[in-house]
Amino acid sequence: MVENLGQEPLLTDAQWTALEPLLPSSHGTAGRNFTNNRVVVEGMLYRLRTGVPWRGLPARFGLWKTVWKRHRRYIEDGTWERILAVVGTPAPPGAGVTPNTNPVPTPHPVPHRPQ
């Protein structure tokens, strides 16, 4: 199934148009400004749909740590629930919809990507 997701966007333009206003702004938060919101959200959805470990996210979604951190923030502030409501992707049990989602080393090798 992972191969079927290829390089095409995971969100339609209509879904993104509905989703974008729901995303929090990075204004006033520590760190860098949020950029590439669509790419990061698609990385979260890719992980949800495929079950890959965070460190195994394809490079097209950017740095896995960025996707993971934003996902954690979105869970904590309720944004992730709103995203799933718009996208219509139910989160299976254990799919990372709890604030305790931490990156864990994977037992199988993941190709190294330069940061």
PDB file of C-alpha atoms in Angstrom:
ATOM      1  CA  MET A   1       0.000   0.000   0.000  1.00  0.00           C
ATOM      2  CA  VAL A   2       2.884   2.387   0.694  1.00  0.00           C
ATOM      3  CA  GLU A   3       3.918   2.257  -2.963  1.00  0.00           C
ATOM      4  CA  ASN A   4       0.425   3.345  -4.035  1.00  0.00           C
ATOM      5  CA  LEU A   5       0.761   6.660  -2.198  1.00  0.00           C
ATOM      6  CA  GLY A   6       3.610   7.679  -4.537  1.00  0.00           C
ATOM      7  CA  GLN A   7       4.314  11.358  -5.100  1.00  0.00           C
ATOM      8  CA  GLU A   8       0.732  12.550  -5.575  1.00  0.00           C
ATOM      9  CA  PRO A   9      -0.715  14.839  -2.891  1.00  0.00           C
ATOM     10  CA  LEU A  10      -2.592  13.086  -0.108  1.00  0.00           C
ATOM     11  CA  LEU A  11      -5.025  15.978   0.231  1.00  0.00           C
ATOM     12  CA  THR A  12      -7.230  17.318  -2.511  1.00  0.00           C
ATOM     13  CA  ASP A  13      -7.214  21.071  -3.066  1.00  0.00           C
ATOM     14  CA  ALA A  14     -10.751  21.200  -1.660  1.00  0.00           C
ATOM     15  CA  GLN A  15      -9.675  19.385   1.506  1.00  0.00           C
ATOM     16  CA  TRP A  16      -6.682  21.698   1.918  1.00  0.00           C
ATOM     17  CA  THR A  17      -8.874  24.782   1.434  1.00  0.00           C
ATOM     18  CA  ALA A  18     -11.155  23.530   4.218  1.00  0.00           C
ATOM     19  CA  LEU A  19      -8.237  22.522   6.451  1.00  0.00           C
ATOM     20  CA  GLU A  20      -5.888  25.475   6.167  1.00  0.00           C
ATOM     21  CA  PRO A  21      -7.935  27.921   8.279  1.00  0.00           C
ATOM     22  CA  LEU A  22      -8.061  25.353  11.109  1.00  0.00           C
ATOM     23  CA  LEU A  23      -4.286  25.258  11.518  1.00  0.00           C
ATOM     24  CA  PRO A  24      -2.763  27.340  14.302  1.00  0.00           C
ATOM     25  CA  SER A  25      -0.373  30.141  13.514  1.00  0.00           C
ATOM     26  CA  SER A  26       3.224  30.006  14.679  1.00  0.00           C
ATOM     27  CA  HIS A  27       3.056  33.715  15.511  1.00  0.00           C
ATOM     28  CA  GLY A  28       4.131  34.239  19.100  1.00  0.00           C
ATOM     29  CA  THR A  29       5.575  30.755  19.599  1.00  0.00           C
ATOM     30  CA  ALA A  30       9.188  29.867  20.231  1.00  0.00           C
ATOM     31  CA  GLY A  31      11.157  28.543  17.294  1.00  0.00           C
ATOM     32  CA  ARG A  32      10.864  29.024  13.579  1.00  0.00           C
ATOM     33  CA  ASN A  33       7.715  30.090  11.775  1.00  0.00           C
ATOM     34  CA  PHE A  34       5.562  27.268  10.476  1.00  0.00           C
ATOM     35  CA  THR A  35       6.250  26.779   6.792  1.00  0.00           C
ATOM     36  CA  ASN A  36       5.086  24.186   4.311  1.00  0.00           C
ATOM     37  CA  ASN A  37       1.968  23.444   6.326  1.00  0.00           C
ATOM     38  CA  ARG A  38       0.421  21.311   3.597  1.00  0.00           C
ATOM     39  CA  VAL A  39       3.538  19.169   3.234  1.00  0.00           C
ATOM     40  CA  VAL A  40       3.760  18.654   7.006  1.00  0.00           C
ATOM     41  CA  VAL A  41       0.062  17.744   7.357  1.00  0.00           C
ATOM     42  CA  GLU A  42       0.395  15.333   4.436  1.00  0.00           C
ATOM     43  CA  GLY A  43       3.369  13.766   6.247  1.00  0.00           C
ATOM     44  CA  MET A  44       1.156  13.218   9.292  1.00  0.00           C
ATOM     45  CA  LEU A  45      -1.551  11.646   7.150  1.00  0.00           C
ATOM     46  CA  TYR A  46       0.999   9.492   5.313  1.00  0.00           C
ATOM     47  CA  ARG A  47       2.215   8.111   8.635  1.00  0.00           C
ATOM     48  CA  LEU A  48      -1.351   7.500   9.807  1.00  0.00           C
ATOM     49  CA  ARG A  49      -2.248   5.636   6.614  1.00  0.00           C
ATOM     50  CA  THR A  50       0.960   3.598   6.267  1.00  0.00           C
ATOM     51  CA  GLY A  51       2.058   3.057   9.864  1.00  0.00           C
ATOM     52  CA  VAL A  52       5.689   3.895   9.125  1.00  0.00           C
ATOM     53  CA  PRO A  53       7.766   5.050  12.083  1.00  0.00           C
ATOM     54  CA  TRP A  54       8.347   8.798  12.305  1.00  0.00           C
ATOM     55  CA  ARG A  55      11.974   8.348  11.286  1.00  0.00           C
ATOM     56  CA  GLY A  56      10.824   6.414   8.235  1.00  0.00           C
ATOM     57  CA  LEU A  57       8.841   9.274   6.673  1.00  0.00           C
ATOM     58  CA  PRO A  58       9.890   9.874   3.059  1.00  0.00           C
ATOM     59  CA  ALA A  59      12.048  12.965   2.518  1.00  0.00           C
ATOM     60  CA  ARG A  60       9.294  14.663   0.494  1.00  0.00           C
ATOM     61  CA  PHE A  61       7.557  15.485   3.805  1.00  0.00           C
ATOM     62  CA  GLY A  62      10.586  17.307   5.171  1.00  0.00           C
ATOM     63  CA  LEU A  63      12.418  16.488   8.370  1.00  0.00           C
ATOM     64  CA  TRP A  64      10.631  13.799  10.378  1.00  0.00           C
ATOM     65  CA  LYS A  65      11.223  15.769  13.586  1.00  0.00           C
ATOM     66  CA  THR A  66       9.326  18.747  12.181  1.00  0.00           C
ATOM     67  CA  VAL A  67       6.351  16.573  11.256  1.00  0.00           C
ATOM     68  CA  TRP A  68       6.464  14.804  14.628  1.00  0.00           C
ATOM     69  CA  LYS A  69       6.692  18.041  16.669  1.00  0.00           C
ATOM     70  CA  ARG A  70       3.865  19.686  14.771  1.00  0.00           C
ATOM     71  CA  HIS A  71       1.759  16.528  15.113  1.00  0.00           C
ATOM     72  CA  ARG A  72       2.343  16.527  18.861  1.00  0.00           C
ATOM     73  CA  ARG A  73       1.327  20.207  19.082  1.00  0.00           C
ATOM     74  CA  TYR A  74      -1.773  19.569  16.996  1.00  0.00           C
ATOM     75  CA  ILE A  75      -2.806  16.707  19.306  1.00  0.00           C
ATOM     76  CA  GLU A  76      -2.326  18.835  22.400  1.00  0.00           C
ATOM     77  CA  ASP A  77      -4.339  21.800  21.123  1.00  0.00           C
ATOM     78  CA  GLY A  78      -7.127  19.793  19.430  1.00  0.00           C
ATOM     79  CA  THR A  79      -6.114  20.646  15.861  1.00  0.00           C
ATOM     80  CA  TRP A  80      -5.499  16.988  14.954  1.00  0.00           C
ATOM     81  CA  GLU A  81      -9.095  16.060  15.785  1.00  0.00           C
ATOM     82  CA  ARG A  82     -10.316  18.901  13.539  1.00  0.00           C
ATOM     83  CA  ILE A  83      -8.000  17.755  10.746  1.00  0.00           C
ATOM     84  CA  LEU A  84      -9.363  14.218  10.931  1.00  0.00           C
ATOM     85  CA  ALA A  85     -12.922  15.548  10.917  1.00  0.00           C
ATOM     86  CA  VAL A  86     -12.283  17.405   7.639  1.00  0.00           C
ATOM     87  CA  VAL A  87     -10.237  14.684   5.962  1.00  0.00           C
ATOM     88  CA  GLY A  88     -12.547  11.921   7.097  1.00  0.00           C
ATOM     89  CA  THR A  89      -9.716   9.615   8.101  1.00  0.00           C
ATOM     90  CA  PRO A  90     -10.606   7.823  11.305  1.00  0.00           C
ATOM     91  CA  ALA A  91      -7.626   7.264  13.549  1.00  0.00           C
ATOM     92  CA  PRO A  92      -7.276   3.596  14.405  1.00  0.00           C
ATOM     93  CA  PRO A  93      -6.446   2.732  18.028  1.00  0.00           C
ATOM     94  CA  GLY A  94      -2.803   3.426  18.753  1.00  0.00           C
ATOM     95  CA  ALA A  95      -2.388   5.632  15.682  1.00  0.00           C
ATOM     96  CA  GLY A  96      -0.923   8.473  17.636  1.00  0.00           C
ATOM     97  CA  VAL A  97      -3.888  10.529  18.746  1.00  0.00           C
ATOM     98  CA  THR A  98      -2.650  10.808  22.306  1.00  0.00           C
ATOM     99  CA  PRO A  99      -0.206  13.386  23.637  1.00  0.00           C
ATOM    100  CA  ASN A 100       2.178  10.600  24.668  1.00  0.00           C
ATOM    101  CA  THR A 101       3.348  10.042  21.092  1.00  0.00           C
ATOM    102  CA  ASN A 102       7.132   9.984  21.294  1.00  0.00           C
ATOM    103  CA  PRO A 103       9.616   9.084  18.603  1.00  0.00           C
ATOM    104  CA  VAL A 104      10.967   5.652  19.348  1.00  0.00           C
ATOM    105  CA  PRO A 105      13.931   4.009  17.659  1.00  0.00           C
ATOM    106  CA  THR A 106      12.740   1.446  15.176  1.00  0.00           C
ATOM    107  CA  PRO A 107      14.073  -2.141  15.206  1.00  0.00           C
ATOM    108  CA  HIS A 108      14.464  -2.173  11.428  1.00  0.00           C
ATOM    109  CA  PRO A 109      16.965  -0.041   9.561  1.00  0.00           C
ATOM    110  CA  VAL A 110      15.816   3.286   8.190  1.00  0.00           C
ATOM    111  CA  PRO A 111      17.954   4.957   5.526  1.00  0.00           C
ATOM    112  CA  HIS A 112      19.849   7.935   6.864  1.00  0.00           C
ATOM    113  CA  ARG A 113      18.776  11.311   5.550  1.00  0.00           C
ATOM    114  CA  PRO A 114      21.022  14.296   6.048  1.00  0.00           C
ATOM    115  CA  GLN A 115      19.440  17.027   8.132  1.00  0.00           C
TER     116      GLN A 115
END
